[in-house]
Amino acid sequence: MKNKDRRAAEADCARLIALYANLNDEARWEEVAALYAHDGVMFRPTAPDAGVVGREAILAAFKARPARVTRHVCSNVVIDVESDDTAHGTSAMLLFTGEAAPLVGSFHDRFVRTADGWRFAERRGSLLFT
């Protein structure tokens, strides 16, 4: 892979992380679910052992949650491109809900390039402190 292609893939995957946070905070669930591959898997930071598999199930999981106001802050994003069609990455996450103390955690992501561009193959959240 050429350096410019690697940098483009890194930027696309990093943008996916930021877009996910923004859409999540805006409760735009259909668009959040569309950031996953059709068979993607989501592990919420609050339920790290309970994977939700597939876009439809991910969408249903988001729609089932109680309404709340949130602000996700993601940083320390590092993307490693493995091939033309796969990458993985990590990021730090700070979640403000306005109802409780902030949650601090991280995401470990696997990305796959699809016909629609880069998508999450797996998004695994974890909490470090609450």
CSV table of C-alpha atoms in Angstrom, one decimal, residues 6-98:
chain,number,residue,atom,x,y,z
A,6,ARG,CA,-2.4,4.4,4.0
A,7,ARG,CA,-2.8,8.0,5.3
A,8,ALA,CA,-6.2,8.3,3.5
A,9,ALA,CA,-7.4,5.0,5.2
A,10,GLU,CA,-6.1,6.3,8.6
A,11,ALA,CA,-8.0,9.6,8.1
A,12,ASP,CA,-11.2,7.8,6.9
A,13,CYS,CA,-11.2,5.5,10.0
A,14,ALA,CA,-10.4,8.4,12.4
A,15,ARG,CA,-13.3,10.4,10.8
A,16,LEU,CA,-15.5,7.4,11.4
A,17,ILE,CA,-14.7,7.5,15.1
A,18,ALA,CA,-15.5,11.2,15.4
A,19,LEU,CA,-18.7,10.9,13.2
A,20,TYR,CA,-19.9,8.0,15.4
A,21,ALA,CA,-19.6,10.2,18.5
A,22,ASN,CA,-21.3,13.2,17.0
A,23,LEU,CA,-24.2,11.2,15.5
A,24,ASN,CA,-24.6,9.3,18.8
A,25,ASP,CA,-24.8,12.6,20.7
A,26,GLU,CA,-27.5,13.8,18.2
A,27,ALA,CA,-29.5,10.5,18.6
A,28,ARG,CA,-29.3,9.9,14.9
A,29,TRP,CA,-29.6,6.2,15.3
A,30,GLU,CA,-30.1,5.1,11.7
A,31,GLU,CA,-26.9,7.0,10.7
A,32,VAL,CA,-25.0,5.5,13.7
A,33,ALA,CA,-26.0,2.0,12.7
A,34,ALA,CA,-25.0,2.7,9.1
A,35,LEU,CA,-21.4,3.2,10.2
A,36,TYR,CA,-21.2,-0.5,10.9
A,37,ALA,CA,-20.7,-3.2,8.3
A,38,HIS,CA,-23.9,-5.2,7.7
A,39,ASP,CA,-22.5,-8.0,10.0
A,40,GLY,CA,-20.7,-5.6,12.4
A,41,VAL,CA,-20.6,-6.1,16.1
A,42,MET,CA,-21.0,-3.5,18.8
A,43,PHE,CA,-19.8,-3.9,22.4
A,44,ARG,CA,-21.0,-1.0,24.6
A,45,PRO,CA,-18.6,0.3,27.2
A,46,THR,CA,-21.3,-0.4,29.8
A,47,ALA,CA,-21.8,-4.0,28.6
A,48,PRO,CA,-18.4,-5.1,27.3
A,49,ASP,CA,-19.3,-8.8,27.2
A,50,ALA,CA,-22.6,-8.5,25.4
A,51,GLY,CA,-22.0,-8.1,21.7
A,52,VAL,CA,-24.8,-6.8,19.5
A,53,VAL,CA,-24.5,-8.3,16.0
A,54,GLY,CA,-25.6,-6.8,12.7
A,55,ARG,CA,-26.9,-3.4,11.7
A,56,GLU,CA,-30.5,-4.1,12.4
A,57,ALA,CA,-29.8,-5.3,15.9
A,58,ILE,CA,-27.5,-2.4,16.6
A,59,LEU,CA,-30.2,0.0,15.4
A,60,ALA,CA,-32.8,-1.7,17.6
A,61,ALA,CA,-30.4,-1.5,20.6
A,62,PHE,CA,-29.9,2.3,20.2
A,63,LYS,CA,-33.6,2.9,19.7
A,64,ALA,CA,-34.4,0.9,22.9
A,65,ARG,CA,-32.2,3.1,25.1
A,66,PRO,CA,-33.9,5.8,27.2
A,67,ALA,CA,-33.6,9.3,25.8
A,68,ARG,CA,-30.7,11.3,27.3
A,69,VAL,CA,-28.4,14.2,26.5
A,70,THR,CA,-24.8,13.2,26.0
A,71,ARG,CA,-21.5,14.5,24.8
A,72,HIS,CA,-18.8,12.0,23.8
A,73,VAL,CA,-15.2,13.3,23.6
A,74,CYS,CA,-12.8,11.0,21.7
A,75,SER,CA,-9.1,11.5,21.6
A,76,ASN,CA,-5.7,9.7,21.3
A,77,VAL,CA,-6.9,8.1,18.1
A,78,VAL,CA,-4.4,5.7,16.6
A,79,ILE,CA,-5.3,3.8,13.4
A,80,ASP,CA,-3.1,0.9,12.1
A,81,VAL,CA,-3.9,-0.1,8.5
A,82,GLU,CA,-3.4,-3.8,8.0
A,83,SER,CA,-4.3,-4.2,4.3
A,84,ASP,CA,-6.2,-2.4,1.6
A,85,ASP,CA,-9.5,-3.5,3.2
A,86,THR,CA,-8.8,-3.9,7.0
A,87,ALA,CA,-7.5,-1.7,9.8
A,88,HIS,CA,-7.7,-1.5,13.6
A,89,GLY,CA,-7.6,1.4,16.0
A,90,THR,CA,-7.9,2.6,19.5
A,91,SER,CA,-9.2,5.8,21.1
A,92,ALA,CA,-9.8,7.3,24.5
A,93,MET,CA,-13.4,8.3,25.3
A,94,LEU,CA,-14.9,10.6,27.9
A,95,LEU,CA,-18.7,10.6,28.2
A,96,PHE,CA,-20.7,13.4,29.8
A,97,THR,CA,-24.3,12.8,30.5
A,98,GLY,CA,-25.3,15.7,32.7
